[in-house]
Coordinates of C-alpha atoms in Angstrom, one line a residue:
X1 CA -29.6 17.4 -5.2
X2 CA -26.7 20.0 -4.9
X3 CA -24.9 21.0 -7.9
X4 CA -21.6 18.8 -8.7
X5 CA -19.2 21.7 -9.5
X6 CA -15.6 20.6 -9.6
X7 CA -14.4 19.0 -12.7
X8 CA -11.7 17.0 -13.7
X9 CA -9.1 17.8 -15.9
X10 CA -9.4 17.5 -19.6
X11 CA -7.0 15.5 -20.5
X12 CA -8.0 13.3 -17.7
X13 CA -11.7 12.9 -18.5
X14 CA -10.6 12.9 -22.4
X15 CA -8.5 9.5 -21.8
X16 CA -11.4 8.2 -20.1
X17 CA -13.6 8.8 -22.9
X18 CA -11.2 7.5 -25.3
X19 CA -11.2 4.3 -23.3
X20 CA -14.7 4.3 -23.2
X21 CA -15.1 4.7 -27.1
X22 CA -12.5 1.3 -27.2
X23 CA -14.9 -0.6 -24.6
X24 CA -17.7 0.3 -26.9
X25 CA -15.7 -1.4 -29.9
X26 CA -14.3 -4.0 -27.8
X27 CA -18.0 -5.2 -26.8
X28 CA -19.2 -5.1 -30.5
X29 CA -16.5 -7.4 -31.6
X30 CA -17.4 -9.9 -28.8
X31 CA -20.7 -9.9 -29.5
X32 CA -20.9 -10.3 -33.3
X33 CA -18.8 -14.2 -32.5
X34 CA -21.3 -16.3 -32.7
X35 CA -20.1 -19.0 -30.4
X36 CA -20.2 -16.5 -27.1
X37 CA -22.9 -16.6 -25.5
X38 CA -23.9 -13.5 -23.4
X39 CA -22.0 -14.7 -19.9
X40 CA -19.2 -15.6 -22.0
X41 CA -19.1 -12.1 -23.5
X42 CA -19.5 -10.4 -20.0
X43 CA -16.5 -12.6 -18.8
X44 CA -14.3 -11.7 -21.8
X45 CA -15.3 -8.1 -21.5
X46 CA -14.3 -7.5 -18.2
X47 CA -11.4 -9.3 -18.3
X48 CA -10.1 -6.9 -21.2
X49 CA -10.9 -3.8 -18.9
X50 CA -9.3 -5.7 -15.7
X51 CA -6.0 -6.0 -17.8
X52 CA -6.1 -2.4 -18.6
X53 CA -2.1 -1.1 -18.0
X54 CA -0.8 -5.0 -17.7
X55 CA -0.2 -5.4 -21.4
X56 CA 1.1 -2.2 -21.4
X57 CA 4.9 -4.2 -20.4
X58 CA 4.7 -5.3 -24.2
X59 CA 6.1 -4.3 -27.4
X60 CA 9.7 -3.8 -25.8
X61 CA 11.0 -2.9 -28.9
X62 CA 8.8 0.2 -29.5
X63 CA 9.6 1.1 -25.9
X64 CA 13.5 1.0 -26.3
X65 CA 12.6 4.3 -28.7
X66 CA 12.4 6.7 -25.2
X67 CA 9.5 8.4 -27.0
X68 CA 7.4 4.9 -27.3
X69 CA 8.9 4.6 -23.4
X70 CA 7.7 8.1 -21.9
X71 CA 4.4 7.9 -24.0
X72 CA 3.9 3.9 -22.5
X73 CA 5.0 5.6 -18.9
X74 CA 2.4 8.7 -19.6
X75 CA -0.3 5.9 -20.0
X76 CA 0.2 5.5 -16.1
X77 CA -0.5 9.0 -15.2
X78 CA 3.2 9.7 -14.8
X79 CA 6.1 11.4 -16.7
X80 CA 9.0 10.4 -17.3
X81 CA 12.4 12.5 -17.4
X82 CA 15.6 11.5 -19.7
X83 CA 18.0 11.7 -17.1
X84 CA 16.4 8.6 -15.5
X85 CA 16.0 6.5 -18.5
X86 CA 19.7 7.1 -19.1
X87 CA 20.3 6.2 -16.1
X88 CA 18.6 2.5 -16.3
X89 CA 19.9 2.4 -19.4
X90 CA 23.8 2.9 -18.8
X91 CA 23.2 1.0 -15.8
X92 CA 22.1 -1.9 -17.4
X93 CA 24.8 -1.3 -20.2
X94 CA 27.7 -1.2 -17.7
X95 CA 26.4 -4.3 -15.4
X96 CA 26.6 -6.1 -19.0
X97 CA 30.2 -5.1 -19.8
X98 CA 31.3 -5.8 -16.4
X99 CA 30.0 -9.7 -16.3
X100 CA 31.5 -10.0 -20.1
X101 CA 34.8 -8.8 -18.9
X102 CA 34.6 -10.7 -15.2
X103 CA 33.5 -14.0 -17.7
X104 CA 36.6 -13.4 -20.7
X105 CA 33.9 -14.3 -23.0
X106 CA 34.5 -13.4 -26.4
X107 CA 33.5 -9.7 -27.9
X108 CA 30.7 -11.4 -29.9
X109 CA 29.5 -12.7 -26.8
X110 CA 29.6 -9.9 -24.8
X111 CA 27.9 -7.8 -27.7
X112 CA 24.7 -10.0 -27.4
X113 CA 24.5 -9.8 -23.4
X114 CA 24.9 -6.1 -24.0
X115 CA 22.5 -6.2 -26.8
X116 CA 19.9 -8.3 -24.4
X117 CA 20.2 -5.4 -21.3
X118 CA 18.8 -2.8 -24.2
X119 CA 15.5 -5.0 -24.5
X120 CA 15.7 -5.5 -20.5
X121 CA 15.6 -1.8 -19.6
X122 CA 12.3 -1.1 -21.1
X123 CA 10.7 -3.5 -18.8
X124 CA 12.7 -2.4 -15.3
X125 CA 11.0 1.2 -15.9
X126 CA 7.9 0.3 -17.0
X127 CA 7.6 -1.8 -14.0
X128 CA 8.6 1.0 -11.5
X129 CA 5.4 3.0 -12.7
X130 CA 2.7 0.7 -13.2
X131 CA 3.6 -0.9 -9.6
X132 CA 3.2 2.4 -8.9
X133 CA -0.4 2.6 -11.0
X134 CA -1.7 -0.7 -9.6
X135 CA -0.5 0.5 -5.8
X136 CA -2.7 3.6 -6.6
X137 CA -5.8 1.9 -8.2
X138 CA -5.9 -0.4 -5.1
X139 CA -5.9 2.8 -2.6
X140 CA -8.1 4.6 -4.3
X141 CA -10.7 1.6 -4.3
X142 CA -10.7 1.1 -0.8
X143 CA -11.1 4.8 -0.3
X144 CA -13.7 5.0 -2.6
X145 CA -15.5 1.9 -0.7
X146 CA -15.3 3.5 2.4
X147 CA -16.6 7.0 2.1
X148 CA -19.3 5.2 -0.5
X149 CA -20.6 2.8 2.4
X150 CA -20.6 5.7 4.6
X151 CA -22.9 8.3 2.5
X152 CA -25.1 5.6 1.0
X153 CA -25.7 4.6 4.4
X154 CA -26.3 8.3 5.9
X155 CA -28.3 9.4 2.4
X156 CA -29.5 6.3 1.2
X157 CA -29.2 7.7 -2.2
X158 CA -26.9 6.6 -5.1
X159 CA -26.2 10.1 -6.8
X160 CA -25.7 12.2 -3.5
X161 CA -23.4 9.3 -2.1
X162 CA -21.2 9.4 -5.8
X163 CA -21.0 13.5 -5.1
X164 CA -19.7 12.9 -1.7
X165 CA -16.9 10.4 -2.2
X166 CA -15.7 12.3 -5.5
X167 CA -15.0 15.8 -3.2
X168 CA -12.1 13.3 -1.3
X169 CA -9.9 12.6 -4.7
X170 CA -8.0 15.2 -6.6
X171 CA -9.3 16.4 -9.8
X172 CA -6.8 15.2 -12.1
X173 CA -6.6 11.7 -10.5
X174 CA -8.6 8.7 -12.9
X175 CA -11.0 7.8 -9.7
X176 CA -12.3 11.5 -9.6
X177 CA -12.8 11.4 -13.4
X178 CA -14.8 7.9 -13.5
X179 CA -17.0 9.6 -10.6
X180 CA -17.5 12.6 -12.5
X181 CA -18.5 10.9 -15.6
X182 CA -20.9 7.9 -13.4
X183 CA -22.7 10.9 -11.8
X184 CA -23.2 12.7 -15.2
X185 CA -24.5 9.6 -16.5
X186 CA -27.1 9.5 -13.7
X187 CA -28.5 13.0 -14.0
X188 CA -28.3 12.8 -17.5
X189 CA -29.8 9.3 -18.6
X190 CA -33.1 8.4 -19.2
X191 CA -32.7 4.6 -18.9
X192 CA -35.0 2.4 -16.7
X193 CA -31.4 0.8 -15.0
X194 CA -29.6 4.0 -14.7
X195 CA -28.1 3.2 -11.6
X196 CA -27.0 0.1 -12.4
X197 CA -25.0 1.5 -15.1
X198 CA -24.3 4.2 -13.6
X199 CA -22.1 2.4 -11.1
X200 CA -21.1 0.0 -14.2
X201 CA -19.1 3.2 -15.0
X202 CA -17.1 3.1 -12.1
X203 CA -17.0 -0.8 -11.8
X204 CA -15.5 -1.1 -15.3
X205 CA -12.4 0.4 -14.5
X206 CA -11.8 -0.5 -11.0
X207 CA -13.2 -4.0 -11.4
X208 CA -12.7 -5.4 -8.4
X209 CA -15.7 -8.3 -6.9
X210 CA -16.0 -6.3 -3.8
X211 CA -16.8 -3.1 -5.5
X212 CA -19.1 -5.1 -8.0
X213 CA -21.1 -6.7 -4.4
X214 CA -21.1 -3.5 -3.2
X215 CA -22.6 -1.7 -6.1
X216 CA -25.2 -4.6 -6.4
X217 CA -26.0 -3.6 -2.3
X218 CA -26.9 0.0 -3.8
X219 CA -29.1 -0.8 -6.3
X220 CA -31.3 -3.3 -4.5
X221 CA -31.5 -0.9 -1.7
X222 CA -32.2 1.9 -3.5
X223 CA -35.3 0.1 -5.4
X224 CA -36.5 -2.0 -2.3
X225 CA -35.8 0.2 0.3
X226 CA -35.3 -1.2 3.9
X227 CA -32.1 -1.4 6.2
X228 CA -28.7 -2.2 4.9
X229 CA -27.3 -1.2 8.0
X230 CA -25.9 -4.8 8.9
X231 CA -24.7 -5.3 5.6
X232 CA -23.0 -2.2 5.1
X233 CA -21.2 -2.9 8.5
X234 CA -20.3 -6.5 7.7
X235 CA -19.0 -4.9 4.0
X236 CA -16.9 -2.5 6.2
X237 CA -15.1 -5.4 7.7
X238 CA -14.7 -7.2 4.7
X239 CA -13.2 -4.9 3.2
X240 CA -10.9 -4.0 6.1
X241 CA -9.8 -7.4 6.5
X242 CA -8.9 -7.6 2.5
X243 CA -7.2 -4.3 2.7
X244 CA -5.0 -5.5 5.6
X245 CA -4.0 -8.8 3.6
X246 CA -3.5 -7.1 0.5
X247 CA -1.0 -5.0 2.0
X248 CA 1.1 -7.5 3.6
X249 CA 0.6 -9.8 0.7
X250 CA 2.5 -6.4 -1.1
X251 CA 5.2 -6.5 1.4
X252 CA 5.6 -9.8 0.9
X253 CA 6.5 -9.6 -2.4
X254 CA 8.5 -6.7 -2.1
X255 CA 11.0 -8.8 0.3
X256 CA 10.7 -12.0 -1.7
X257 CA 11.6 -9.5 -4.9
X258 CA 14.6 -8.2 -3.3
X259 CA 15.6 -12.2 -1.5
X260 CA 15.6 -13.3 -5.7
X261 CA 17.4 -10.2 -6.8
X262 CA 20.3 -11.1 -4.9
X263 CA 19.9 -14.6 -5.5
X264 CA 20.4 -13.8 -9.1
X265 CA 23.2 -12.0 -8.5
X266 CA 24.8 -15.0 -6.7
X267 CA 24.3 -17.3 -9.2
X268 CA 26.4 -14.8 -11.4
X269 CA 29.0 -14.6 -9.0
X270 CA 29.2 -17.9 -8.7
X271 CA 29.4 -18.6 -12.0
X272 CA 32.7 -16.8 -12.2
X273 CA 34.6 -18.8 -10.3
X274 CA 35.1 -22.3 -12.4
X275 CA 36.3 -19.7 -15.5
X276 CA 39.1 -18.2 -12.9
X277 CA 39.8 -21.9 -11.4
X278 CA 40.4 -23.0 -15.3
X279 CA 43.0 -20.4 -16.1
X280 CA 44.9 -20.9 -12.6
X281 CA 45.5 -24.6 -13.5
X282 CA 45.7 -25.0 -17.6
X283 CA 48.7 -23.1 -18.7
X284 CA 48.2 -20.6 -21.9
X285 CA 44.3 -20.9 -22.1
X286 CA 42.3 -18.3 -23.3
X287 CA 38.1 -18.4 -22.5
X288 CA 37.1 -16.1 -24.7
X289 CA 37.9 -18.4 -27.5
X290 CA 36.7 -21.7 -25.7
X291 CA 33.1 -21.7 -27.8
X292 CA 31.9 -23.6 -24.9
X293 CA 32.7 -21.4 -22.3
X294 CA 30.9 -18.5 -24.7
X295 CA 27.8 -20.6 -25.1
X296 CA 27.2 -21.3 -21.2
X297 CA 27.9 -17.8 -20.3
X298 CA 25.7 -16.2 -22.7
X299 CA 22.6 -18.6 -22.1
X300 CA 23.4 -18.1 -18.0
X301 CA 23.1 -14.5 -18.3
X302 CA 19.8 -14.7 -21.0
X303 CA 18.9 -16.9 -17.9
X304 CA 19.4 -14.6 -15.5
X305 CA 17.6 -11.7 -17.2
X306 CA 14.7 -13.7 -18.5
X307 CA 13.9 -14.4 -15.1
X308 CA 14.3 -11.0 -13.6
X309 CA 11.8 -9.7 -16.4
X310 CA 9.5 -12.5 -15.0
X311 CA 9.2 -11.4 -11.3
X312 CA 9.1 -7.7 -12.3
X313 CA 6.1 -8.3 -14.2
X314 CA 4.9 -10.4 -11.1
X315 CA 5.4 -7.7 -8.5
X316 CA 3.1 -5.6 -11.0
X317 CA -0.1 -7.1 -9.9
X318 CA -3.4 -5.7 -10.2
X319 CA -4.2 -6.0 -6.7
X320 CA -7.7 -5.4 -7.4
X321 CA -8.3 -9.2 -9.2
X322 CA -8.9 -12.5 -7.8
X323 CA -9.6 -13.8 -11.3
X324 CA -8.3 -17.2 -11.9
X325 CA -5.4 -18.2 -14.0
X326 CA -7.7 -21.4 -15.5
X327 CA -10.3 -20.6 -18.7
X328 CA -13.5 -21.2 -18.2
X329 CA -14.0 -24.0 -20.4
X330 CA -11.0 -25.6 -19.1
X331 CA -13.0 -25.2 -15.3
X332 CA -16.0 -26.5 -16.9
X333 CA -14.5 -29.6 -18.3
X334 CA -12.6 -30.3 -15.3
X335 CA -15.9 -30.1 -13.3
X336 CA -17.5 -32.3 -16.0
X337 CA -15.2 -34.7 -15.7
X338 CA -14.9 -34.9 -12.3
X339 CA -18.4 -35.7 -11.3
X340 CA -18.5 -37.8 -13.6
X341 CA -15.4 -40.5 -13.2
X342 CA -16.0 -43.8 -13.4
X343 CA -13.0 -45.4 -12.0
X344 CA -13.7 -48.8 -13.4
X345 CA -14.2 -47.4 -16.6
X346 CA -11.3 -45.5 -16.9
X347 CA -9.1 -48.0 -15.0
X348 CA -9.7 -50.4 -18.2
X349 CA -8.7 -47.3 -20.3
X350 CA -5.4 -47.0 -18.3
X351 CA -4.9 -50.6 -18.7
X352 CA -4.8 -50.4 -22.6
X353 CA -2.5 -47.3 -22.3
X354 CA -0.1 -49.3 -20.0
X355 CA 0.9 -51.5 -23.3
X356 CA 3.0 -48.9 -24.5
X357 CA 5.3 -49.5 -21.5
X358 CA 4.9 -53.4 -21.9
X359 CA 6.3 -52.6 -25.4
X360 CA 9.4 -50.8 -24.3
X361 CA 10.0 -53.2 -21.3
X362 CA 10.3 -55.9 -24.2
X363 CA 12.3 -54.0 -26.5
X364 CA 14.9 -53.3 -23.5
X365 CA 14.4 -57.2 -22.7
X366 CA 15.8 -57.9 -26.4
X367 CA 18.4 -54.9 -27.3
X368 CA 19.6 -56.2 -23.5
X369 CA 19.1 -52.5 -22.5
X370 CA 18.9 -52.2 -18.9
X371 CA 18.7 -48.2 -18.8
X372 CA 15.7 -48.7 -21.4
X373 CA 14.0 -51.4 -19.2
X374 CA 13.8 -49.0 -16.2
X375 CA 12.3 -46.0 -18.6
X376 CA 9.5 -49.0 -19.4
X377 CA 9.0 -50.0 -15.9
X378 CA 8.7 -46.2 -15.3
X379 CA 6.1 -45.5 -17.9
X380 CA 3.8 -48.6 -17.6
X381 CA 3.5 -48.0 -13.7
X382 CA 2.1 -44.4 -15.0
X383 CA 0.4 -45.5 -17.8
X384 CA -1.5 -47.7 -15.7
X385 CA -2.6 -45.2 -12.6
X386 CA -3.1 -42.2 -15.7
X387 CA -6.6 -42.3 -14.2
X388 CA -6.1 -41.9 -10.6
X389 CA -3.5 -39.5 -11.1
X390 CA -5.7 -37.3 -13.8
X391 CA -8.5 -37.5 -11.0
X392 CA -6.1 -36.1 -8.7
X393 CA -4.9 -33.1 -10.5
X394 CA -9.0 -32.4 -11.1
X395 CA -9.7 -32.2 -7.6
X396 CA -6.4 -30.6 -6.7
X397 CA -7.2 -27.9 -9.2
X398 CA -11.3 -27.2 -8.8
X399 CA -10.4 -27.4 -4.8
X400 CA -8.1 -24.0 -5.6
X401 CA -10.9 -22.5 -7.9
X402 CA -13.5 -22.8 -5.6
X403 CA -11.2 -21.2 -2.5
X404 CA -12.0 -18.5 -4.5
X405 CA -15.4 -18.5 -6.1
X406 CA -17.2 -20.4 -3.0
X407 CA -16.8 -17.0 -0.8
X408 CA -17.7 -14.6 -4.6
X409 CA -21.2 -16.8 -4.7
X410 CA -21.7 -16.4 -1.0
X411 CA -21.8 -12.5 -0.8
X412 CA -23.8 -12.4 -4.1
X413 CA -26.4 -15.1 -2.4
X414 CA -26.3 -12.8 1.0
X415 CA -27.3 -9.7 -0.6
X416 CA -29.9 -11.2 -2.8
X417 CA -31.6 -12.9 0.2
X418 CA -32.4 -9.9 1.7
X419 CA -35.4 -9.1 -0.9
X420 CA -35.5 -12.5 -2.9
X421 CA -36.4 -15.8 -1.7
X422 CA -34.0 -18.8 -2.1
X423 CA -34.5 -20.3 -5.7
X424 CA -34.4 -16.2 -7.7
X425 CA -31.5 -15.7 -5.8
X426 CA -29.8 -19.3 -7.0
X427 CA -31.0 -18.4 -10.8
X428 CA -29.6 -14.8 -10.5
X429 CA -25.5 -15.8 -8.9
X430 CA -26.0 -19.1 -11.5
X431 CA -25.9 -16.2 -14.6
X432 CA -22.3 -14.5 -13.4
X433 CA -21.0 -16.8 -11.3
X434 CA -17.6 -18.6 -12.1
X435 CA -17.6 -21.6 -14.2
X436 CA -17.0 -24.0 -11.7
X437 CA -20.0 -22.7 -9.5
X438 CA -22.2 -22.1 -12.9
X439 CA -21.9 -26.1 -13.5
X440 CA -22.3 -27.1 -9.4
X441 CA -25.6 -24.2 -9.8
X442 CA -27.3 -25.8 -12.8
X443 CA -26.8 -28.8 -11.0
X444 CA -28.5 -27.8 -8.1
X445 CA -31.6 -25.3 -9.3
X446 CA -32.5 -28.8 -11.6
X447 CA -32.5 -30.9 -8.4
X448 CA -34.7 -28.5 -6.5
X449 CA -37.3 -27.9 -9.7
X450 CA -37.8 -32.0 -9.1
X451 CA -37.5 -31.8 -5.1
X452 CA -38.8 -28.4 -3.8
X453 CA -39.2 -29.4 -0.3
X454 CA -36.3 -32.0 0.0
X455 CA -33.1 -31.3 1.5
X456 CA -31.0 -33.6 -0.8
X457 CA -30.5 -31.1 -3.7
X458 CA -28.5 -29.4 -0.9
X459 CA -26.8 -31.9 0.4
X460 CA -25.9 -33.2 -2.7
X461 CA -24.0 -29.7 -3.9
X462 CA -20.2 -29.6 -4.6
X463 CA -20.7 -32.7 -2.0
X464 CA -17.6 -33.9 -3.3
X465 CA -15.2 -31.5 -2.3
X466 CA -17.1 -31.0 1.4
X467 CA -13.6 -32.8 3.1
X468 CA -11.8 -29.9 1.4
X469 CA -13.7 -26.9 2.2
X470 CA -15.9 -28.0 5.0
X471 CA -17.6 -24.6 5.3
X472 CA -19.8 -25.8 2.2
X473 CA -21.4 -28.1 4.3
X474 CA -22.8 -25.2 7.1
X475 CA -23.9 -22.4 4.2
X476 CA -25.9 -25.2 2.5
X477 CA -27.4 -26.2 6.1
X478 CA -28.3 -22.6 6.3
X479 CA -30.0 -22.1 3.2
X480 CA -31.9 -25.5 3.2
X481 CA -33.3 -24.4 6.6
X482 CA -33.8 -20.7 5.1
X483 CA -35.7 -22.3 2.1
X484 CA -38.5 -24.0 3.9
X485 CA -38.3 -21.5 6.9
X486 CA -37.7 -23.9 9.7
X487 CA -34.4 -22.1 10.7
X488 CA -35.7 -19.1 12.9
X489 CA -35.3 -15.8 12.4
X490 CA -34.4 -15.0 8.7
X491 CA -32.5 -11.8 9.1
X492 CA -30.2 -13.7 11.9
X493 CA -29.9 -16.8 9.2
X494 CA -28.7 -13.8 6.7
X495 CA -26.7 -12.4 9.3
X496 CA -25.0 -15.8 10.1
X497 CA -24.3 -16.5 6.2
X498 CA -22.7 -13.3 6.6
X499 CA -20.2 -13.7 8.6
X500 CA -19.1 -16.8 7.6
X501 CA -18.7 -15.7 4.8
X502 CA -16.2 -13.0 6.0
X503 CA -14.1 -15.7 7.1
X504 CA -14.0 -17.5 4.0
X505 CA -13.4 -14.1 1.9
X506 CA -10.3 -14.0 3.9
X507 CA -9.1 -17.4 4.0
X508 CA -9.5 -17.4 0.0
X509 CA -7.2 -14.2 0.2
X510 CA -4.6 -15.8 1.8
X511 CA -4.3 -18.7 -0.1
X512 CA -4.6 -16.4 -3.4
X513 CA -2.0 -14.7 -1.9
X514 CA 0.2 -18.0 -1.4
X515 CA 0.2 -19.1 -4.3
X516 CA 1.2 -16.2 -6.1
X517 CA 4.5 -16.1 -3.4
X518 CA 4.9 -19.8 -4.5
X519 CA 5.1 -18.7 -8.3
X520 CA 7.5 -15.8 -7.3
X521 CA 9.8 -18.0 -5.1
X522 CA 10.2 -20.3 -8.4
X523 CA 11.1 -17.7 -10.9
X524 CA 14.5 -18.2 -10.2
X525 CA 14.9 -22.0 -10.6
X526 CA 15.5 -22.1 -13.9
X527 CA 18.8 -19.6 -14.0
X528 CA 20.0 -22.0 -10.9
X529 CA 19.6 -25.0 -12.7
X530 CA 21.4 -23.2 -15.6
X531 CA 23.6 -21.7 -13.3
X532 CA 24.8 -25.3 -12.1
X533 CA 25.0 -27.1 -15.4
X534 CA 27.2 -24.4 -16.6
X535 CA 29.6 -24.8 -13.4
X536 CA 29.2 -28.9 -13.9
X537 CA 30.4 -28.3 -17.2
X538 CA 32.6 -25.8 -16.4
X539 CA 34.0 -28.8 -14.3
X540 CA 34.1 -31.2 -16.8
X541 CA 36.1 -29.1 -19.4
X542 CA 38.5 -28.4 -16.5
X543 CA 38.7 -32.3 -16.1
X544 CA 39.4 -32.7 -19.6
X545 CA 42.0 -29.9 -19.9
X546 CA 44.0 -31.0 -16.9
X547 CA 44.1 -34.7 -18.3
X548 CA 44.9 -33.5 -21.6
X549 CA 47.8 -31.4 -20.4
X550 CA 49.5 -34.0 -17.8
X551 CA 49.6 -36.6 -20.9
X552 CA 51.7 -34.0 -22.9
X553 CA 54.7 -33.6 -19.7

């Protein structure tokens, strides 16, 4: 093994050891809670390392200190110069003073909207650089799982493919120093899994599920032996296809950022013009002291820059995570309950609920409230169908989980096969796979303990939402028939599961990415809907005004 002679920089490799050191604190406070269980403590602990950099957009007040700011922006790998802070920040300054003057609000008024662009500055160069970070980390992964896939499959060795993939990054970057410090691990440790934790190095701050498959690859291969050739090459195009959808999921929401920016900015503009119509038509008024006029103003503007902040911190996604948004005890419930509804049951539940609306339909019958009638009619018809509609919103929302986790299990299950048989491999993806496939698992390495030879167990798993994601259906097929060897050749079989579940890896991208352009493209609803009750009232006082001055001719 050749000698690994470049370095990284010191102050490169010393942040990563300081993180490190956290980790190591971090993972001794989650173990001494009693309550978390070891998976539980895994999930929590990577999902502390995954958010690495995106809590780093709190605290605004320290940051509006520039030396908090250029230290928060150093965190990134990236400095900062004065000149460009003052710049966002007398921007953002003058933008205020310009609406509070376009609006005739009072000064008080236009104080606090100057007062709310200090705290917004912060955020808008805070989230120029880590968009900048998380565009980096994502690059740098895919780079690093291409040349890694390439050596491991030319030297079939863990260290030697490490050494080869660190020569492509620059020394000071934070991928060169996470290889430099895996590889020292390796040479240097003594522990029975030092591969595994050797890559563990690497995975823990670029977590990312591919990587973590990938890894797992590695290590079976290098202790079983055997070719990985197929699966490297199927890896290859996973990852190609992820990259490619990743990227224009980025330019997506680069457009969609810019399409709400101005949208924004409309709704400001708009918002101008019942103020101007006002003082064309009432004789002698003056806005600024209207306290209504003050009022709307001010919360359309807080609006306005609540919401930017919002879709900045949205277009500063780790691109790396396909973690969901759901805990994992609010997955497992919703699974619990789900396979377990009793309609009849729950429909006499509904029916005592439903009461309440009986109640109010009676008390509008006597106060002869007809408004108060409709609100009853309203709530007993909900009341009522509570169950079906609570059944709904289950299914709904464990259909979007496993979208996901479905494809996660079947690339864990596809590398395991290739030196486990069928029931290890289910008990190994049941101990880190995601809650809703942990339950659907249990479920289904019980029903095989009872049945061994019987195809029901299969069958029978996440059966329910088959209509939804029909590809369930054919993976179970496949490993029913691979279980009791009945379905040919078991590398084709492995092959087959394979590729499939290429297809579903990017179909769960997609919708991932979707939904997240969905959450973006609503940002800006609630500053429109502010934006229009301010110009209804606007309307309204206007109304008032012009009534109020035609009765005094």
């Amino acid at each position: 093994m050749g000698k690994f002679e470049l370095e990284p920089k010191p102050d490169m490799l010393g942040m990563l050891r300081e993180e490190k050191a956290k980790r190591k604190k971090e993972e001794k406070e989650i173990q001494s809670k009693g309550e978390l269980n070891e998976s539980k403590a895994l999930e929590e602990h990577k999902s502390v390392n995954a958010r690495k950099g995106e809590g780093r957009l709190k605290n605004t007040v320290r940051c509006i200190n520039p030396v908090n700011l250029k230290h928060n922006v150093a965190l990134f790998g990236y400095d900062l110069k004065v000149s460009e802070a003052l710049f966002v920040y007398l921007g953002m300054f003058a933008v205020s003073i310009i609406v509070a003057l376009t609006y005739h609000i009072s000064l008080l008024s236009g104080f606090m909207i100057c007062l709310t662009s200090l705290f917004v500055s912060p955020y808008i160069i805070l989230a120029k650089y880590e968009k900048k970070y998380q565009a980096g980390r994502f690059e740098d992964s895919c780079q690093y799982m291409d040349q890694m896939l390439y050596s491991f499959k030319e030297k079939q060795q863990i260290p030697a493919a490490i050494e080869a993939t660190a020569e492509l990054f620059p020394k000071d970057s934070e991928m060169y120093a996470c290889l430099y410090e895996s590889l020292q691990y390796y040479r240097t440790s003594t522990d029975i899994e030092v591969a595994k934790n050797a890559l563990n190095i690497i995975e823990e701050k670029f977590f990312c599920q591919r990587i973590a498959s990938m890894h797992k690859l590695f290590v079976k291969q290098q202790n079983s032996g055997g070719n990985c050739s197929e699966s490297i090459k199927n890896m290859l195009r996973d990852k190609n296809t992820w990259m490619r959808n990743v990227k224009k999921h980025q330019m997506d929401v680069k457009q969609l950022f810019i399409a709400t920016c101005f949208a924004l900015v409309a709704i400001v503009a708009l918002g101008v013009i019942t103020p101007y119509l006002i003082m064309g038509m009432i004789d002698n008024i003056v806005i600024s002291e209207m306290t209504v006029m003050n009022v709307e103003c001010v919360l359309l503007i807080f609006g306005i820059y609540g919401s930017f902040v919002k879709i900045l911190k949205r277009t500063c996604e780790n691109w790396l995570m396909q973690n969901s948004s759901t805990s994992a005890e609010t997955v497992k419930k919703q699974y619990e309950r789900f396979v377990t509804y009793d309609e009849k049951k729950e429909q006499k539940t509904s029916l005592l609920w439903s009461f309440i609306g009986v109640a109010v339909m009676v008390a509008a019958f006597i106060f002869h409230s007809s408004f108060v009638g409709i609100l009853g009619i309203i709530l007993f018809l909900l009341l009522l169908n509570q169950h079906k509609i609570g059944h709904h919103l289950d299914r709904a929302s464990l259909v979007k989980e496993l979208q996901v986790s479905f494809p996660t299990w079947l690339t864990e299950m596809s590398l395991l096969l290739q030196s486990s048989n069928i029931v290890n491999a289910l008990l190994e993806t049941s101990q880190t796979a995601m809650p809703v496939m942990k339950a659907a698992l249990d479920m289904l390495i019980a029903e095989i303990h009872e049945k061994p030879e019987d195809a029901e167990p299969f069958k029978n798993f996440l059966a329910e939402f088959r209509r939804d994601i029909p590809e369930i259906q054919a993976s179970m097929n496949t490993l029913y028939t691979m279980s009791v060897g009945t379905g040919g050749d078991y590398s084709d079989q492995i092959a087959s599961l394979i590729e499939r579940n290429s297809d579903l890896n990017s179909k769960a991208d997609t919708i991932k990415n979707e939904n997240s352009i969905t959450a973006l493209q609503a940002m800006f609803r609630m500053p429109m809907l502010l934006g229009m009750v301010k110009m209804g009232a606007d309307m309204v006082i206007m109304m008032i005004l012009t009534f109020a001055q035609a009765g005094s001719l």
